[in-house]
Amino acid sequence: QQQVKQSPQSLIVQKGGISIINCAYENTAFDYFPWYQQFPGKGPALLIAIRPDVSEKKEGRFTISFNKSAKQFSLHIMDSQPGDSATYFCAATPGYKLSFGAGTTVTVRA
Amino acid sequence: DTAVSQTPKYLVTQMGNDKSIKCEQNLGHDTMYWYKQDSKKFLKIMFSYNNKELIINETVPNRFSPKSPDKAHLNLHINSLELGDSAVYFCASSQDVEDSYEQYFGPGTRLTVT
């Protein structure tokens, strides 16, 4: 049973465009929401994370938006670049283990 | 220096065999994890150890047995391999259990069972 639902499964965006990935959860015990980036043949790597008491967090071209009442959060990749082509996973943790979404494969076309 | 390393990177074996995957982290972390990533890229936690003690054991067949000889090492032994065990296995570590949101992953071991 997947505790974090992620969409879309894949997306294609033109260079310079905005990529948006959405996630939803039910477990109110989750208290930290990270995003991981995985390139082909590599392990996932932490990209950015947010706590539920913050509605938005920005790091460079990556922004997390968090809606606690709706139990939803999203990743926005601004000015998408070909080097951003990867699989992105949202995740959630109650403090001792991560539950991952199913992943979104982002392809940025030059 | 690789933070989290795994050996081997590729493992091809036949059904029924027993195999092991080794993991080492040089980050000084207290907590280590094993994940299975299937062909659809879904990441599922299998086990977690904190200071050599098992703290998470998801519904994994008992053919899978983790072993942590010390804080820096977490190995995975698999008995009687089955076709469905084919996947990429990732080892990861975090500073401690409370920092589970920030995990450092190894490069993965691609296991193919024929």
PDB file of C-alpha atoms in Angstrom:
ATOM      1  CA  GLN A   1       0.000   0.000   0.000  1.00  0.00           C
ATOM      2  CA  GLN A   2       1.590   3.183  -1.206  1.00  0.00           C
ATOM      3  CA  GLN A   3       1.475   5.893   1.435  1.00  0.00           C
ATOM      4  CA  VAL A   4       2.558   8.696  -0.877  1.00  0.00           C
ATOM      5  CA  LYS A   5       0.840   9.098  -4.256  1.00  0.00           C
ATOM      6  CA  GLN A   6       2.835  10.847  -6.958  1.00  0.00           C
ATOM      7  CA  SER A   7       1.869  12.169 -10.382  1.00  0.00           C
ATOM      8  CA  PRO A   8       2.494  12.349 -13.256  1.00  0.00           C
ATOM      9  CA  GLN A   9       4.445   9.169 -13.998  1.00  0.00           C
ATOM     10  CA  SER A  10       6.447  11.020 -16.626  1.00  0.00           C
ATOM     11  CA  LEU A  11       6.628  14.424 -18.223  1.00  0.00           C
ATOM     12  CA  ILE A  12       8.423  16.108 -21.073  1.00  0.00           C
ATOM     13  CA  VAL A  13       9.273  19.789 -20.922  1.00  0.00           C
ATOM     14  CA  GLN A  14      11.128  22.120 -23.224  1.00  0.00           C
ATOM     15  CA  LYS A  15      14.350  23.730 -22.075  1.00  0.00           C
ATOM     16  CA  GLY A  16      13.498  26.815 -20.079  1.00  0.00           C
ATOM     17  CA  GLY A  17      10.041  25.531 -19.170  1.00  0.00           C
ATOM     18  CA  ILE A  18       8.555  24.658 -15.774  1.00  0.00           C
ATOM     19  CA  SER A  19       8.233  21.070 -14.548  1.00  0.00           C
ATOM     20  CA  ILE A  20       5.597  20.403 -11.894  1.00  0.00           C
ATOM     21  CA  ILE A  21       5.307  17.163  -9.921  1.00  0.00           C
ATOM     22  CA  ASN A  22       2.538  16.577  -7.409  1.00  0.00           C
ATOM     23  CA  CYS A  23       2.302  14.337  -4.358  1.00  0.00           C
ATOM     24  CA  ALA A  24      -0.403  13.550  -1.832  1.00  0.00           C
ATOM     25  CA  TYR A  25      -0.412  11.691   1.471  1.00  0.00           C
ATOM     26  CA  GLU A  26      -2.858  10.559   4.140  1.00  0.00           C
ATOM     27  CA  ASN A  27      -0.734   9.781   7.173  1.00  0.00           C
ATOM     28  CA  THR A  28      -0.814  12.817   9.486  1.00  0.00           C
ATOM     29  CA  ALA A  29       2.162  11.388  11.394  1.00  0.00           C
ATOM     30  CA  PHE A  30       4.438  12.389   8.518  1.00  0.00           C
ATOM     31  CA  ASP A  31       6.544  15.331   9.645  1.00  0.00           C
ATOM     32  CA  TYR A  32       9.171  15.794   6.954  1.00  0.00           C
ATOM     33  CA  PHE A  33       8.788  15.758   3.177  1.00  0.00           C
ATOM     34  CA  PRO A  34      11.958  15.376   1.086  1.00  0.00           C
ATOM     35  CA  TRP A  35      12.418  15.125  -2.652  1.00  0.00           C
ATOM     36  CA  TYR A  36      15.054  12.893  -4.164  1.00  0.00           C
ATOM     37  CA  GLN A  37      16.602  13.046  -7.634  1.00  0.00           C
ATOM     38  CA  GLN A  38      17.885   9.922  -9.351  1.00  0.00           C
ATOM     39  CA  PHE A  39      19.948   9.829 -12.532  1.00  0.00           C
ATOM     40  CA  PRO A  40      20.124   6.608 -14.592  1.00  0.00           C
ATOM     41  CA  GLY A  41      22.507   4.101 -13.042  1.00  0.00           C
ATOM     42  CA  LYS A  42      22.904   6.107  -9.833  1.00  0.00           C
ATOM     43  CA  GLY A  43      21.409   6.068  -6.389  1.00  0.00           C
ATOM     44  CA  PRO A  44      18.806   8.670  -5.364  1.00  0.00           C
ATOM     45  CA  ALA A  45      20.159  11.890  -3.861  1.00  0.00           C
ATOM     46  CA  LEU A  46      18.379  14.364  -1.591  1.00  0.00           C
ATOM     47  CA  LEU A  47      17.370  17.444  -3.560  1.00  0.00           C
ATOM     48  CA  ILE A  48      15.293  19.553  -1.182  1.00  0.00           C
ATOM     49  CA  ALA A  49      13.090  18.950   1.869  1.00  0.00           C
ATOM     50  CA  ILE A  50      10.337  20.757   3.747  1.00  0.00           C
ATOM     51  CA  ARG A  51       8.576  20.552   7.101  1.00  0.00           C
ATOM     52  CA  PRO A  52       4.760  20.921   7.232  1.00  0.00           C
ATOM     53  CA  ASP A  53       4.923  24.203   9.157  1.00  0.00           C
ATOM     54  CA  VAL A  54       6.387  25.892   6.067  1.00  0.00           C
ATOM     55  CA  SER A  55       4.282  26.543   2.955  1.00  0.00           C
ATOM     56  CA  GLU A  56       7.117  27.020   0.505  1.00  0.00           C
ATOM     57  CA  LYS A  57      10.838  26.396   0.255  1.00  0.00           C
ATOM     58  CA  LYS A  58      13.091  27.436  -2.584  1.00  0.00           C
ATOM     59  CA  GLU A  59      16.609  26.310  -3.425  1.00  0.00           C
ATOM     60  CA  GLY A  60      17.913  27.681  -6.686  1.00  0.00           C
ATOM     61  CA  ARG A  61      15.554  26.625  -9.465  1.00  0.00           C
ATOM     62  CA  PHE A  62      13.769  24.064  -7.265  1.00  0.00           C
ATOM     63  CA  THR A  63      10.755  25.026  -5.150  1.00  0.00           C
ATOM     64  CA  ILE A  64       8.571  22.893  -2.882  1.00  0.00           C
ATOM     65  CA  SER A  65       5.018  24.070  -2.224  1.00  0.00           C
ATOM     66  CA  PHE A  66       3.229  22.505   0.736  1.00  0.00           C
ATOM     67  CA  ASN A  67      -0.499  22.516   1.508  1.00  0.00           C
ATOM     68  CA  LYS A  68      -0.977  20.964   4.935  1.00  0.00           C
ATOM     69  CA  SER A  69      -4.780  21.109   4.957  1.00  0.00           C
ATOM     70  CA  ALA A  70      -5.010  19.341   1.604  1.00  0.00           C
ATOM     71  CA  LYS A  71      -2.162  16.950   2.481  1.00  0.00           C
ATOM     72  CA  GLN A  72      -0.472  17.759  -0.789  1.00  0.00           C
ATOM     73  CA  PHE A  73       2.934  18.989  -1.806  1.00  0.00           C
ATOM     74  CA  SER A  74       4.608  19.658  -5.111  1.00  0.00           C
ATOM     75  CA  LEU A  75       7.983  20.251  -6.704  1.00  0.00           C
ATOM     76  CA  HIS A  76       8.440  22.996  -9.262  1.00  0.00           C
ATOM     77  CA  ILE A  77      11.556  23.016 -11.434  1.00  0.00           C
ATOM     78  CA  MET A  78      11.922  26.466 -12.954  1.00  0.00           C
ATOM     79  CA  ASP A  79      13.900  27.158 -16.129  1.00  0.00           C
ATOM     80  CA  SER A  80      14.288  23.409 -16.707  1.00  0.00           C
ATOM     81  CA  GLN A  81      17.618  22.358 -18.197  1.00  0.00           C
ATOM     82  CA  PRO A  82      18.638  19.154 -20.033  1.00  0.00           C
ATOM     83  CA  GLY A  83      20.787  18.286 -17.009  1.00  0.00           C
ATOM     84  CA  ASP A  84      17.589  18.128 -14.918  1.00  0.00           C
ATOM     85  CA  SER A  85      16.472  15.057 -16.869  1.00  0.00           C
ATOM     86  CA  ALA A  86      16.124  12.439 -14.154  1.00  0.00           C
ATOM     87  CA  THR A  87      13.579  10.581 -12.047  1.00  0.00           C
ATOM     88  CA  TYR A  88      12.206  12.553  -9.130  1.00  0.00           C
ATOM     89  CA  PHE A  89      10.759  10.933  -6.024  1.00  0.00           C
ATOM     90  CA  CYS A  90       8.702  12.632  -3.386  1.00  0.00           C
ATOM     91  CA  ALA A  91       8.851  11.044   0.042  1.00  0.00           C
ATOM     92  CA  ALA A  92       7.506  11.425   3.537  1.00  0.00           C
ATOM     93  CA  THR A  93       8.675  10.314   6.941  1.00  0.00           C
ATOM     94  CA  PRO A  94       7.230  10.213  10.455  1.00  0.00           C
ATOM     95  CA  GLY A  95      10.785  10.357  11.704  1.00  0.00           C
ATOM     96  CA  TYR A  96      12.256   6.891  11.335  1.00  0.00           C
ATOM     97  CA  LYS A  97      11.714   5.695   7.771  1.00  0.00           C
ATOM     98  CA  LEU A  98      10.978   7.090   4.332  1.00  0.00           C
ATOM     99  CA  SER A  99       7.934   6.223   2.261  1.00  0.00           C
ATOM    100  CA  PHE A 100       8.551   7.061  -1.381  1.00  0.00           C
ATOM    101  CA  GLY A 101       6.173   8.032  -4.149  1.00  0.00           C
ATOM    102  CA  ALA A 102       6.286   6.021  -7.367  1.00  0.00           C
ATOM    103  CA  GLY A 103       8.589   8.492  -9.120  1.00  0.00           C
ATOM    104  CA  THR A 104       8.290  10.897 -12.055  1.00  0.00           C
ATOM    105  CA  THR A 105      10.630  10.670 -15.007  1.00  0.00           C
ATOM    106  CA  VAL A 106      11.358  14.164 -16.278  1.00  0.00           C
ATOM    107  CA  THR A 107      12.775  14.651 -19.750  1.00  0.00           C
ATOM    108  CA  VAL A 108      13.943  18.130 -20.709  1.00  0.00           C
ATOM    109  CA  ARG A 109      14.179  18.662 -24.476  1.00  0.00           C
ATOM    110  CA  ALA A 110      16.827  21.070 -25.703  1.00  0.00           C
TER     111      ALA A 110
ATOM    112  CA  ASP B   1      36.178   9.088  -1.262  1.00  0.00           C
ATOM    113  CA  THR B   2      32.857   7.358  -1.855  1.00  0.00           C
ATOM    114  CA  ALA B   3      30.452   8.055   1.002  1.00  0.00           C
ATOM    115  CA  VAL B   4      28.330   4.898   0.623  1.00  0.00           C
ATOM    116  CA  SER B   5      29.796   2.043  -1.384  1.00  0.00           C
ATOM    117  CA  GLN B   6      28.315  -1.275  -2.430  1.00  0.00           C
ATOM    118  CA  THR B   7      29.830  -4.407  -3.901  1.00  0.00           C
ATOM    119  CA  PRO B   8      29.292  -5.894  -6.341  1.00  0.00           C
ATOM    120  CA  LYS B   9      27.745  -3.411  -8.764  1.00  0.00           C
ATOM    121  CA  TYR B  10      26.324  -6.211 -10.910  1.00  0.00           C
ATOM    122  CA  LEU B  11      25.345  -9.702  -9.875  1.00  0.00           C
ATOM    123  CA  VAL B  12      24.056 -12.321 -12.292  1.00  0.00           C
ATOM    124  CA  THR B  13      23.162 -15.680 -10.840  1.00  0.00           C
ATOM    125  CA  GLN B  14      20.851 -18.641 -11.253  1.00  0.00           C
ATOM    126  CA  MET B  15      17.694 -19.477  -9.367  1.00  0.00           C
ATOM    127  CA  GLY B  16      18.321 -21.312  -6.151  1.00  0.00           C
ATOM    128  CA  ASN B  17      21.755 -19.832  -5.504  1.00  0.00           C
ATOM    129  CA  ASP B  18      22.762 -17.871  -2.410  1.00  0.00           C
ATOM    130  CA  LYS B  19      24.424 -14.468  -2.788  1.00  0.00           C
ATOM    131  CA  SER B  20      25.560 -11.541  -0.663  1.00  0.00           C
ATOM    132  CA  ILE B  21      25.778  -7.804  -1.234  1.00  0.00           C
ATOM    133  CA  LYS B  22      28.088  -5.690   0.896  1.00  0.00           C
ATOM    134  CA  CYS B  23      27.650  -2.076   1.925  1.00  0.00           C
ATOM    135  CA  GLU B  24      29.994   0.320   3.687  1.00  0.00           C
ATOM    136  CA  GLN B  25      29.600   3.972   4.663  1.00  0.00           C
ATOM    137  CA  ASN B  26      32.395   6.285   5.735  1.00  0.00           C
ATOM    138  CA  LEU B  27      30.146   9.139   6.865  1.00  0.00           C
ATOM    139  CA  GLY B  28      30.118   8.178  10.537  1.00  0.00           C
ATOM    140  CA  HIS B  29      26.356   7.659  10.389  1.00  0.00           C
ATOM    141  CA  ASP B  30      24.469   5.585  12.944  1.00  0.00           C
ATOM    142  CA  THR B  31      21.630   4.332  10.737  1.00  0.00           C
ATOM    143  CA  MET B  32      21.760   2.209   7.597  1.00  0.00           C
ATOM    144  CA  TYR B  33      19.076   0.913   5.238  1.00  0.00           C
ATOM    145  CA  TRP B  34      18.463  -1.560   2.440  1.00  0.00           C
ATOM    146  CA  TYR B  35      16.031  -0.728  -0.355  1.00  0.00           C
ATOM    147  CA  LYS B  36      14.766  -2.680  -3.335  1.00  0.00           C
ATOM    148  CA  GLN B  37      14.023  -0.800  -6.564  1.00  0.00           C
ATOM    149  CA  ASP B  38      11.944  -2.781  -9.025  1.00  0.00           C
ATOM    150  CA  SER B  39      11.760  -2.491 -12.787  1.00  0.00           C
ATOM    151  CA  LYS B  40       9.154   0.285 -12.475  1.00  0.00           C
ATOM    152  CA  LYS B  41      11.627   2.239 -10.293  1.00  0.00           C
ATOM    153  CA  PHE B  42       9.504   1.874  -7.180  1.00  0.00           C
ATOM    154  CA  LEU B  43      11.697   2.177  -4.070  1.00  0.00           C
ATOM    155  CA  LYS B  44      10.725   0.055  -1.131  1.00  0.00           C
ATOM    156  CA  ILE B  45      12.500  -0.134   2.196  1.00  0.00           C
ATOM    157  CA  MET B  46      13.471  -3.607   3.316  1.00  0.00           C
ATOM    158  CA  PHE B  47      15.515  -3.191   6.494  1.00  0.00           C
ATOM    159  CA  SER B  48      17.013  -0.558   8.715  1.00  0.00           C
ATOM    160  CA  TYR B  49      19.713  -0.822  11.369  1.00  0.00           C
ATOM    161  CA  ASN B  50      20.602   1.718  14.013  1.00  0.00           C
ATOM    162  CA  ASN B  51      23.917   1.198  15.794  1.00  0.00           C
ATOM    163  CA  LYS B  52      23.981  -2.413  14.624  1.00  0.00           C
ATOM    164  CA  GLU B  53      20.450  -3.097  15.885  1.00  0.00           C
ATOM    165  CA  LEU B  54      17.588  -3.994  13.565  1.00  0.00           C
ATOM    166  CA  ILE B  55      14.852  -1.356  13.818  1.00  0.00           C
ATOM    167  CA  ILE B  56      12.865  -1.859  10.610  1.00  0.00           C
ATOM    168  CA  ASN B  57      12.018  -5.193   9.061  1.00  0.00           C
ATOM    169  CA  GLU B  58       9.374  -4.766   6.392  1.00  0.00           C
ATOM    170  CA  THR B  59       7.455  -7.706   4.998  1.00  0.00           C
ATOM    171  CA  VAL B  60      10.454  -9.255   3.344  1.00  0.00           C
ATOM    172  CA  PRO B  61      10.789 -13.031   2.779  1.00  0.00           C
ATOM    173  CA  ASN B  62      13.012 -14.602   5.395  1.00  0.00           C
ATOM    174  CA  ARG B  63      15.321 -15.688   2.570  1.00  0.00           C
ATOM    175  CA  PHE B  64      16.716 -12.162   2.981  1.00  0.00           C
ATOM    176  CA  SER B  65      18.940 -11.730   6.013  1.00  0.00           C
ATOM    177  CA  PRO B  66      20.738  -8.501   6.820  1.00  0.00           C
ATOM    178  CA  LYS B  67      23.836  -8.418   8.986  1.00  0.00           C
ATOM    179  CA  SER B  68      25.553  -5.430  10.535  1.00  0.00           C
ATOM    180  CA  PRO B  69      29.014  -6.343  11.871  1.00  0.00           C
ATOM    181  CA  ASP B  70      29.582  -2.710  12.895  1.00  0.00           C
ATOM    182  CA  LYS B  71      28.012   0.717  12.433  1.00  0.00           C
ATOM    183  CA  ALA B  72      29.759   1.305   9.123  1.00  0.00           C
ATOM    184  CA  HIS B  73      28.718  -1.928   7.440  1.00  0.00           C
ATOM    185  CA  LEU B  74      25.402  -3.479   6.505  1.00  0.00           C
ATOM    186  CA  ASN B  75      25.411  -6.599   4.369  1.00  0.00           C
ATOM    187  CA  LEU B  76      22.504  -8.380   2.722  1.00  0.00           C
ATOM    188  CA  HIS B  77      22.474 -12.130   2.243  1.00  0.00           C
ATOM    189  CA  ILE B  78      19.873 -13.749   0.022  1.00  0.00           C
ATOM    190  CA  ASN B  79      19.193 -17.479   0.093  1.00  0.00           C
ATOM    191  CA  SER B  80      17.515 -19.572  -2.589  1.00  0.00           C
ATOM    192  CA  LEU B  81      17.276 -16.765  -5.113  1.00  0.00           C
ATOM    193  CA  GLU B  82      14.081 -16.478  -7.168  1.00  0.00           C
ATOM    194  CA  LEU B  83      13.324 -14.755 -10.455  1.00  0.00           C
ATOM    195  CA  GLY B  84      11.291 -12.118  -8.596  1.00  0.00           C
ATOM    196  CA  ASP B  85      14.364 -11.073  -6.641  1.00  0.00           C
ATOM    197  CA  SER B  86      15.773  -9.461  -9.788  1.00  0.00           C
ATOM    198  CA  ALA B  87      15.986  -5.745  -9.009  1.00  0.00           C
ATOM    199  CA  VAL B  88      18.412  -3.013  -8.051  1.00  0.00           C
ATOM    200  CA  TYR B  89      19.284  -3.061  -4.363  1.00  0.00           C
ATOM    201  CA  PHE B  90      20.361   0.173  -2.714  1.00  0.00           C
ATOM    202  CA  CYS B  91      22.103   0.654   0.565  1.00  0.00           C
ATOM    203  CA  ALA B  92      21.673   4.026   2.293  1.00  0.00           C
ATOM    204  CA  SER B  93      22.663   5.722   5.534  1.00  0.00           C
ATOM    205  CA  SER B  94      21.527   8.658   7.665  1.00  0.00           C
ATOM    206  CA  GLN B  95      23.091  10.445  10.605  1.00  0.00           C
ATOM    207  CA  ASP B  96      20.601   8.788  12.930  1.00  0.00           C
ATOM    208  CA  VAL B  97      17.015   7.544  12.953  1.00  0.00           C
ATOM    209  CA  GLU B  98      15.543  11.023  13.464  1.00  0.00           C
ATOM    210  CA  ASP B  99      17.369  12.246  10.344  1.00  0.00           C
ATOM    211  CA  SER B 100      15.827   9.569   8.131  1.00  0.00           C
ATOM    212  CA  TYR B 101      14.626  12.295   5.740  1.00  0.00           C
ATOM    213  CA  GLU B 102      18.244  12.876   4.686  1.00  0.00           C
ATOM    214  CA  GLN B 103      19.625   9.603   3.431  1.00  0.00           C
ATOM    215  CA  TYR B 104      22.762   9.025   1.427  1.00  0.00           C
ATOM    216  CA  PHE B 105      22.412   6.249  -1.113  1.00  0.00           C
ATOM    217  CA  GLY B 106      25.020   3.940  -2.560  1.00  0.00           C
ATOM    218  CA  PRO B 107      25.351   3.361  -6.318  1.00  0.00           C
ATOM    219  CA  GLY B 108      23.186   0.252  -6.239  1.00  0.00           C
ATOM    220  CA  THR B 109      23.675  -3.440  -7.016  1.00  0.00           C
ATOM    221  CA  ARG B 110      21.803  -4.750 -10.033  1.00  0.00           C
ATOM    222  CA  LEU B 111      20.821  -8.325  -9.298  1.00  0.00           C
ATOM    223  CA  THR B 112      19.676 -10.493 -12.187  1.00  0.00           C
ATOM    224  CA  VAL B 113      18.360 -13.962 -11.439  1.00  0.00           C
ATOM    225  CA  THR B 114      18.102 -16.306 -14.430  1.00  0.00           C
TER     226      THR B 114
END
